[in-house]
Structure formats: structure tokens, C-alpha cells
Amino acid sequence: MMASQGSSSSTKPSSAPSSSSSASASSPTSSPTNKPTRKEIYTYTAPWDIFGLAWSNQRTPSSSSSSSSSSSSSNPNSSSSKDQKEDEDSSSSDRIRSSSFQSSEGKSDSEDNPNNTNSQDSFNGEFKIAIGSFMEEYTNKVRVVKREPNNHSTDGGFFEVTEFDHPYPVTKLLWSPQGEVSNNRELIATTGDYLRIWGVTDLEGGSANANPSNSGGENSTAAKPHHTSVCKMEHLLNNNKNSEYCAPLTSFDWNETDPSIIGTSSIDTTCTIWDINTCQAKTQLIAHDKEVYDIAFAKGTNIFASVGADGSVRLFDLRCLEHSTIIYESKNLMPLLRLAWNKQDPNYLATILSEGKETVILDIRVPSLPVAVLEGHNASVNAIAWAPHSSCHICTASDDSNALIWDLQHMPKPIDDPILAYDAKKEINNLQWSSSHPEWISIVMGNALQILRV
């Protein structure tokens, strides 16, 4: 799926086969068995441009074993020593490197290791992903699609399970970190004009084995509706009920430790912490001097950070909201658009600048100065995502059409080159690294969703 970076000192990443290389395409091989390795790249084509993107956190039989083993190996509360943790990070690096992508020698690690448990034949589960439209009109869409289990055809076996209207484009959407909150029912949260909570219920007898349709090209699908789920809005959360005006919400984050808590950010300089069980705001605070563009919780319940148009990263503690800590300010106070917190090692977070080509890695123990700056892109970086199963890997995506994976385990030494690259041939608008399927990354560009195996 992605091309491994060689030992060259050049900062320009090498490109892997593009999306035109179908999921059944074989990579070059020099192994004695001459066994082809399939690149797993599945593409779904929507009838509108996509921006919102979220993987379901519902555990399928195949993902639960993978997720439990990865989470136990990276649990900082386990009895593992520091040396064991370093070994585990190295092991995570090996897993990321040993998939179906092409190595610098022109072959994949799986060709050298026929017993590799990360081979494509080991995955038999299903994907469930929500996507949000980006249309310049009031009525937009959120659609949930699934990928059929055991389907390794070039079309990926996608089919649509439900769709609902959404006022304005979603600025972000997420599934509940709980997975199923009740029998066959999950929750989706969206932001735009307000924070909304939606219930998605699988119909009795609904099956992921529905017949997908392939009306797209060789490597794409445009699934016909085959609704196996129903969705309805359960809550609309508004903390400004005394005015007809609502300040648009730029982003939000769902607390993974306490799923009753959601934090939202707004252009009115505030962040609001919600209790979705009571549908009441726990607190609302003026977080920045200008618009707030993103918010993210650290591992645990109480710590969160935000970024905004004033060019600062600010740290907050729900137990003491009278004070905040500015841990970083960008050069010339350029606006900061997104941030992502490393959930395996909460000392680290990443942020990107407006129109910036670099990704800034921060260590909250050493404020003000970045611990690393990743400079492998040739155009604006639009999205960042930490590996859910590793403390030292992060993926960045850009208008230069590249998705890059970086290995940060040698910080604070300079990180000159990414270890993997994928050329999508179009500007990448968003990405997410699946926590329920940690060997998969999804990206969106234009009206296409791609699922890539790493």
C-alpha cells in the first residue's frame, strides 16, 4: 500500500503504486518463490465531495483480537519495564513495515515471510465507516457504508447501510468510543451549526453480506442503497438558547475514558464541555483570543488541549479551569488548524498550521519548543493521525496528494524522512487511522474514500 523510504538523505518521499493500482495488483518480487503480494487499496466513490470521516469503534471478531493484543502491548499501566516498552515500540514499527506495501528493495516483507500474520488473507471482518458531504448548500449528507467480510475483490465489497440529511457540511463526525451502547445500536456525533447526537441501529436480520453493487470503475464503487440500519437524531445540544444566532462549531472530541463527555470548539473563542447523558453543558470557557479551530482530549478524563487562530496551543484541566497553560505559539502567531493527541503516550501531541507544509510535534513537559518538525510535504498539510497501537508513529496527509507515515522513536534527533508514503494522485482532505482495525488507514480526496492497509 505504501512505499518504504530508502536510506537516501533526500527529503522527498518516494511514492507507492497509486489508486490506479487495484487491490488485486501484484507488487514486484525477488523472492525465490516469486509469490505475488496483493496491494490492499479499496476505493468507494460518493455522489458528492467528502470531508467528514469516521471509523466505527464497534469490535468485530477479527478486530477485537487485533485490538486487544495491540492495546495490551502498549498499555502504560502494565507491569512492563521501560526496556519492554522500547521493545514493543520496535515491534510496532516492525508490524507497520511488514505489510503489503512495497519496500525500498522492490518487494514487500510479506513476500519474505509467508507466515506473516499481517497478510491480507488474515482479515475476515467488516469495515463500517461514516462519511460526510461537503456541498455548498444547506442540506448536506452523512452516509454510513460497510465493506463486505471476506471480500478481496477490486471493488472492495462496499454497500450503503444508511444515510441522513445534515444541516450544512459536518465539520467533524465521530462514532462513540464505546462501540455498541446497546443491542445493535451505536451513536454518531456531528458538529456544524450545533452538536448533534445520532443513533444508528442495525435492523434485525440486517447483514453485511448484502450484495454490493459496482457501478464505478475497476477500483471504485458507488454502492446502491441497501439499508440494513436506521438512523435518527437523538439530541441537539445548544448552549446559547437565548439567541437565534449560533456560532458555528469548528470541531469536537469524544472523551474515550468517559464517553459521556464531549468537548466542542467554536469560532466565538469558546470551548464547551458537554455531558451527553444530561444534554447539558458542564462548562463553557473562553479558550483563546480568536477563533478556536480544534480540541482534543488526552488519555484520561480531565486533560484537553485546543488550538486556534491566535496561533497558540493551550492546555486545560477540567478539575481547575481557572487557569490554562500556553504550551506553544507558532512563529508570527500563524493560525493553528488541527491537533492530535498521542493516546499511547500523552506527553506528545501534534499540530498543523494554516497553509503550513510542516507538522509540529510537541512534548508538553518541554513547552514552547517543538521536539520535532516533520517537513516531508510540498503543500499544505490538512490532516494528522497518530497510530492507535503505537506511541511513535504518526500519519500526515497533504494537498501534495501524499499520505506519509513517520517513525518518531528516535526523537529528539531530527526526523528527516518518513518511513512510508502513498501517492493518492489528488489532494487529500482528511484521514483517520482506525482504532478498531489498527492496520488500516482511511483517506478522502474529492468524492473518493480510500482504505489503505499499512
PDB file of C-alpha atoms in Angstrom, residues 171-172 174 189-197 237-239 247-255 261-276 281-288 292-297 304-307 316 318:
ATOM      1  CA  THR A 171     -17.018  19.982  10.412  1.00  0.00           C
ATOM      2  CA  LYS A 172     -16.307  16.684  12.165  1.00  0.00           C
ATOM      3  CA  LEU A 174     -17.114  10.598  15.271  1.00  0.00           C
ATOM      4  CA  ALA A 189     -21.808  12.790  16.945  1.00  0.00           C
ATOM      5  CA  THR A 190     -21.552  15.600  14.387  1.00  0.00           C
ATOM      6  CA  THR A 191     -20.741  19.297  14.513  1.00  0.00           C
ATOM      7  CA  GLY A 192     -21.674  22.122  12.177  1.00  0.00           C
ATOM      8  CA  ASP A 193     -24.079  24.727  13.465  1.00  0.00           C
ATOM      9  CA  TYR A 194     -24.752  22.626  16.597  1.00  0.00           C
ATOM     10  CA  LEU A 195     -23.558  19.439  18.261  1.00  0.00           C
ATOM     11  CA  ARG A 196     -25.912  16.615  17.349  1.00  0.00           C
ATOM     12  CA  ILE A 197     -26.052  13.022  18.603  1.00  0.00           C
ATOM     13  CA  LEU A 237     -27.108  20.402  22.109  1.00  0.00           C
ATOM     14  CA  ASN A 238     -27.176  24.190  22.184  1.00  0.00           C
ATOM     15  CA  ASN A 239     -25.742  26.314  24.964  1.00  0.00           C
ATOM     16  CA  ALA A 247     -21.653  30.442  16.461  1.00  0.00           C
ATOM     17  CA  PRO A 248     -20.542  27.622  14.153  1.00  0.00           C
ATOM     18  CA  LEU A 249     -18.670  24.746  15.749  1.00  0.00           C
ATOM     19  CA  THR A 250     -15.316  24.064  14.153  1.00  0.00           C
ATOM     20  CA  SER A 251     -14.563  20.669  15.701  1.00  0.00           C
ATOM     21  CA  PHE A 252     -15.059  18.398  18.713  1.00  0.00           C
ATOM     22  CA  ASP A 253     -13.582  15.413  20.504  1.00  0.00           C
ATOM     23  CA  TRP A 254     -15.224  12.494  22.297  1.00  0.00           C
ATOM     24  CA  ASN A 255     -13.593  11.512  25.577  1.00  0.00           C
ATOM     25  CA  ILE A 261     -18.104  13.791  27.822  1.00  0.00           C
ATOM     26  CA  ILE A 262     -17.741  15.645  24.515  1.00  0.00           C
ATOM     27  CA  GLY A 263     -15.768  18.861  24.042  1.00  0.00           C
ATOM     28  CA  THR A 264     -16.584  21.299  21.224  1.00  0.00           C
ATOM     29  CA  SER A 265     -14.677  24.282  19.804  1.00  0.00           C
ATOM     30  CA  SER A 266     -16.225  27.342  18.204  1.00  0.00           C
ATOM     31  CA  ILE A 267     -15.426  30.461  16.219  1.00  0.00           C
ATOM     32  CA  ASP A 268     -16.736  32.523  19.174  1.00  0.00           C
ATOM     33  CA  THR A 269     -13.399  31.803  21.025  1.00  0.00           C
ATOM     34  CA  THR A 270     -15.008  29.270  23.390  1.00  0.00           C
ATOM     35  CA  CYS A 271     -14.744  25.595  24.170  1.00  0.00           C
ATOM     36  CA  THR A 272     -17.744  23.825  25.695  1.00  0.00           C
ATOM     37  CA  ILE A 273     -17.633  20.572  27.644  1.00  0.00           C
ATOM     38  CA  TRP A 274     -20.884  18.612  27.359  1.00  0.00           C
ATOM     39  CA  ASP A 275     -22.443  15.818  29.384  1.00  0.00           C
ATOM     40  CA  ILE A 276     -24.375  13.950  26.719  1.00  0.00           C
ATOM     41  CA  ALA A 281     -23.047  21.908  29.262  1.00  0.00           C
ATOM     42  CA  LYS A 282     -20.731  21.082  32.156  1.00  0.00           C
ATOM     43  CA  THR A 283     -18.723  24.213  31.478  1.00  0.00           C
ATOM     44  CA  GLN A 284     -18.056  26.780  28.777  1.00  0.00           C
ATOM     45  CA  LEU A 285     -14.848  28.787  28.788  1.00  0.00           C
ATOM     46  CA  ILE A 286     -13.184  31.448  26.685  1.00  0.00           C
ATOM     47  CA  ALA A 287     -10.278  29.362  25.465  1.00  0.00           C
ATOM     48  CA  HIS A 288      -8.458  31.654  23.003  1.00  0.00           C
ATOM     49  CA  VAL A 292     -10.875  28.076  18.247  1.00  0.00           C
ATOM     50  CA  TYR A 293     -10.294  25.575  15.454  1.00  0.00           C
ATOM     51  CA  ASP A 294      -9.793  22.252  17.216  1.00  0.00           C
ATOM     52  CA  ILE A 295      -9.969  20.478  20.571  1.00  0.00           C
ATOM     53  CA  ALA A 296      -8.605  17.109  21.707  1.00  0.00           C
ATOM     54  CA  PHE A 297      -8.623  15.111  24.943  1.00  0.00           C
ATOM     55  CA  PHE A 304      -7.609  18.561  26.959  1.00  0.00           C
ATOM     56  CA  ALA A 305      -5.923  20.964  24.572  1.00  0.00           C
ATOM     57  CA  SER A 306      -7.104  23.404  21.931  1.00  0.00           C
ATOM     58  CA  VAL A 307      -5.661  25.374  19.019  1.00  0.00           C
ATOM     59  CA  PHE A 316      -6.673  22.767  30.193  1.00  0.00           C
ATOM     60  CA  LEU A 318     -11.317  20.068  33.917  1.00  0.00           C
TER      61      LEU A 318
END
